[in-house]
PDB file of C-alpha atoms in Angstrom:
ATOM      1  CA  MET A   1      -2.355   2.454 -13.251  1.00  0.00           C
ATOM      2  CA  LYS A   2       1.479   2.552 -13.427  1.00  0.00           C
ATOM      3  CA  PHE A   3       2.382   1.466 -10.118  1.00  0.00           C
ATOM      4  CA  SER A   4       0.816  -0.145  -6.889  1.00  0.00           C
ATOM      5  CA  ILE A   5       1.958  -0.499  -3.358  1.00  0.00           C
ATOM      6  CA  VAL A   6       0.315  -2.552  -0.871  1.00  0.00           C
ATOM      7  CA  ILE A   7       0.490  -1.286   2.867  1.00  0.00           C
ATOM      8  CA  ALA A   8      -0.329  -4.354   5.298  1.00  0.00           C
ATOM      9  CA  ASP A   9      -1.083  -5.350   8.625  1.00  0.00           C
ATOM     10  CA  MET A  10       2.108  -7.307   9.863  1.00  0.00           C
ATOM     11  CA  LYS A  11      -0.133 -10.266  10.496  1.00  0.00           C
ATOM     12  CA  ILE A  12      -0.560 -11.132   6.852  1.00  0.00           C
ATOM     13  CA  LEU A  13       3.120 -11.910   6.457  1.00  0.00           C
ATOM     14  CA  THR A  14       4.186 -15.480   6.851  1.00  0.00           C
ATOM     15  CA  ALA A  15       7.643 -17.099   7.252  1.00  0.00           C
ATOM     16  CA  SER A  16       7.832 -17.511   3.562  1.00  0.00           C
ATOM     17  CA  ASP A  17       7.824 -14.532   1.285  1.00  0.00           C
ATOM     18  CA  THR A  18       6.102 -16.813  -1.320  1.00  0.00           C
ATOM     19  CA  LYS A  19       3.629 -17.824   1.107  1.00  0.00           C
ATOM     20  CA  THR A  20       3.039 -14.205   1.786  1.00  0.00           C
ATOM     21  CA  TRP A  21       2.294 -13.104  -1.958  1.00  0.00           C
ATOM     22  CA  ILE A  22       0.099 -16.413  -2.302  1.00  0.00           C
ATOM     23  CA  GLY A  23      -1.982 -15.388   0.639  1.00  0.00           C
ATOM     24  CA  LEU A  24      -2.216 -11.846  -0.653  1.00  0.00           C
ATOM     25  CA  SER A  25      -3.539 -12.780  -4.041  1.00  0.00           C
ATOM     26  CA  LYS A  26      -6.103 -15.028  -2.314  1.00  0.00           C
ATOM     27  CA  LYS A  27      -7.412 -12.011  -0.460  1.00  0.00           C
ATOM     28  CA  LEU A  28      -7.521  -9.818  -3.249  1.00  0.00           C
ATOM     29  CA  ALA A  29     -10.179 -12.291  -4.676  1.00  0.00           C
ATOM     30  CA  GLU A  30     -12.374 -11.657  -1.577  1.00  0.00           C
ATOM     31  CA  PRO A  31     -14.807  -8.952  -1.573  1.00  0.00           C
ATOM     32  CA  LYS A  32     -13.518  -5.529  -0.467  1.00  0.00           C
ATOM     33  CA  THR A  33     -14.043  -4.460   3.012  1.00  0.00           C
ATOM     34  CA  GLU A  34     -13.189  -1.488   5.328  1.00  0.00           C
ATOM     35  CA  THR A  35      -9.854  -1.724   6.680  1.00  0.00           C
ATOM     36  CA  THR A  36      -8.616  -1.715  10.016  1.00  0.00           C
ATOM     37  CA  PRO A  37      -8.685   1.569  12.121  1.00  0.00           C
ATOM     38  CA  GLU A  38      -5.048   1.538  12.399  1.00  0.00           C
ATOM     39  CA  LEU A  39      -4.471   1.151   8.849  1.00  0.00           C
ATOM     40  CA  LYS A  40      -6.884   3.842   8.106  1.00  0.00           C
ATOM     41  CA  GLU A  41      -4.929   6.368  10.359  1.00  0.00           C
ATOM     42  CA  ILE A  42      -2.208   6.521   7.846  1.00  0.00           C
ATOM     43  CA  ILE A  43      -4.270   6.974   4.650  1.00  0.00           C
ATOM     44  CA  PRO A  44      -4.389  10.625   5.756  1.00  0.00           C
ATOM     45  CA  LEU A  45      -0.873  10.969   6.288  1.00  0.00           C
ATOM     46  CA  ILE A  46       0.091   9.683   2.827  1.00  0.00           C
ATOM     47  CA  LYS A  47      -2.700  11.823   1.222  1.00  0.00           C
ATOM     48  CA  SER A  48      -1.411  15.038   3.049  1.00  0.00           C
ATOM     49  CA  ARG A  49       2.115  14.394   1.477  1.00  0.00           C
ATOM     50  CA  PHE A  50       0.661  14.594  -2.076  1.00  0.00           C
ATOM     51  CA  PRO A  51      -2.262  17.131  -1.758  1.00  0.00           C
ATOM     52  CA  GLU A  52      -1.963  17.867  -5.546  1.00  0.00           C
ATOM     53  CA  LEU A  53      -2.928  14.207  -6.706  1.00  0.00           C
ATOM     54  CA  PRO A  54      -6.667  13.184  -7.143  1.00  0.00           C
ATOM     55  CA  ASN A  55      -8.052  10.234  -5.568  1.00  0.00           C
ATOM     56  CA  THR A  56      -9.930   9.092  -8.697  1.00  0.00           C
ATOM     57  CA  MET A  57      -8.461   7.894 -11.876  1.00  0.00           C
ATOM     58  CA  VAL A  58      -7.813  10.879 -14.570  1.00  0.00           C
ATOM     59  CA  TRP A  59      -5.387  11.225 -17.290  1.00  0.00           C
ATOM     60  CA  GLY A  60      -2.221  11.830 -15.535  1.00  0.00           C
ATOM     61  CA  ASN A  61      -1.276  11.691 -12.037  1.00  0.00           C
ATOM     62  CA  TYR A  62      -3.530  10.279  -9.503  1.00  0.00           C
ATOM     63  CA  LEU A  63      -3.269   8.409  -5.861  1.00  0.00           C
ATOM     64  CA  ILE A  64      -6.312   5.767  -5.363  1.00  0.00           C
ATOM     65  CA  PHE A  65      -6.681   3.899  -2.328  1.00  0.00           C
ATOM     66  CA  GLU A  66      -8.528   0.575  -2.326  1.00  0.00           C
ATOM     67  CA  GLU A  67      -9.331  -1.024   1.086  1.00  0.00           C
ATOM     68  CA  PHE A  68      -9.563  -4.568   2.022  1.00  0.00           C
ATOM     69  CA  ALA A  69      -9.797  -6.316   5.805  1.00  0.00           C
ATOM     70  CA  ASP A  70      -6.057  -5.850   6.712  1.00  0.00           C
ATOM     71  CA  PHE A  71      -4.342  -4.245   3.955  1.00  0.00           C
ATOM     72  CA  PHE A  72      -4.675  -1.432   1.534  1.00  0.00           C
ATOM     73  CA  ILE A  73      -3.493  -0.897  -2.036  1.00  0.00           C
ATOM     74  CA  ILE A  74      -2.509   2.518  -3.395  1.00  0.00           C
ATOM     75  CA  ASP A  75      -2.535   2.706  -7.401  1.00  0.00           C
ATOM     76  CA  ILE A  76      -0.263   5.584  -8.364  1.00  0.00           C
ATOM     77  CA  ASP A  77       0.397   7.328 -11.572  1.00  0.00           C
ATOM     78  CA  TYR A  78       3.045  10.066 -10.813  1.00  0.00           C
ATOM     79  CA  ASP A  79       6.079  11.400 -12.565  1.00  0.00           C
ATOM     80  CA  ASP A  80       8.271  10.848  -9.726  1.00  0.00           C
ATOM     81  CA  ILE A  81       7.247   7.325  -8.591  1.00  0.00           C
ATOM     82  CA  LYS A  82      10.414   6.351  -7.080  1.00  0.00           C
ATOM     83  CA  GLY A  83      10.404   9.424  -4.700  1.00  0.00           C
ATOM     84  CA  MET A  84       6.710   8.858  -3.751  1.00  0.00           C
ATOM     85  CA  GLU A  85       7.415   5.167  -3.275  1.00  0.00           C
ATOM     86  CA  ASN A  86      10.449   6.175  -0.736  1.00  0.00           C
ATOM     87  CA  GLU A  87       7.886   8.476   0.920  1.00  0.00           C
ATOM     88  CA  ILE A  88       5.036   6.108   1.439  1.00  0.00           C
ATOM     89  CA  VAL A  89       7.510   3.200   2.417  1.00  0.00           C
ATOM     90  CA  ASP A  90       8.945   5.429   5.233  1.00  0.00           C
ATOM     91  CA  ILE A  91       5.332   6.488   6.583  1.00  0.00           C
ATOM     92  CA  ALA A  92       4.120   2.826   6.590  1.00  0.00           C
ATOM     93  CA  LEU A  93       7.119   1.428   8.206  1.00  0.00           C
ATOM     94  CA  GLU A  94       7.383   4.336  10.876  1.00  0.00           C
ATOM     95  CA  ASN A  95       3.759   3.433  11.761  1.00  0.00           C
ATOM     96  CA  GLY A  96       4.812  -0.416  12.169  1.00  0.00           C
ATOM     97  CA  PHE A  97       3.222  -1.806   8.753  1.00  0.00           C
ATOM     98  CA  ALA A  98       4.440  -3.966   6.182  1.00  0.00           C
ATOM     99  CA  VAL A  99       4.879  -2.733   2.432  1.00  0.00           C
ATOM    100  CA  LEU A 100       4.642  -5.067  -0.367  1.00  0.00           C
ATOM    101  CA  ILE A 101       5.556  -3.970  -4.039  1.00  0.00           C
ATOM    102  CA  GLY A 102       4.775  -6.501  -6.492  1.00  0.00           C
ATOM    103  CA  LYS A 103       6.419  -4.934  -9.469  1.00  0.00           C
ATOM    104  CA  GLU A 104       9.636  -5.202  -7.510  1.00  0.00           C
ATOM    105  CA  ASN A 105       8.751  -8.370  -5.549  1.00  0.00           C
ATOM    106  CA  LYS A 106       9.648  -6.710  -2.596  1.00  0.00           C
ATOM    107  CA  ILE A 107       8.598  -6.809   1.071  1.00  0.00           C
ATOM    108  CA  TYR A 108       9.662  -4.166   3.571  1.00  0.00           C
ATOM    109  CA  LYS A 109       8.966  -4.862   7.333  1.00  0.00           C
ATOM    110  CA  PRO A 110       9.294  -2.346  10.143  1.00  0.00           C
ATOM    111  CA  LYS A 111      12.342  -2.675  12.360  1.00  0.00           C
ATOM    112  CA  THR A 112      11.264  -4.570  15.584  1.00  0.00           C
TER     113      THR A 112
END
């Protein structure tokens, strides 16, 4: 895995980014469950932007989705990670979801 992006329901965000990251790490320790129907709707949107990428771990490029109750994680291995990140962030924000990128310690929120 070269890069991970978390797409989350806005309800996981707190007033403090630090508390949000701590809360997310606790949720990652919980058993995986199917995500919300609203979040499920954007998974095909993201997949359709990168149809050439497999959804299983292979040598080389891939795009893998892991679902949790109110968020999902996308594990990515792709040559143009920054371009892909920008597209995924745009899709999530346009649909009213937060984006958390741990490697960059960033949280993107949709404009309200």
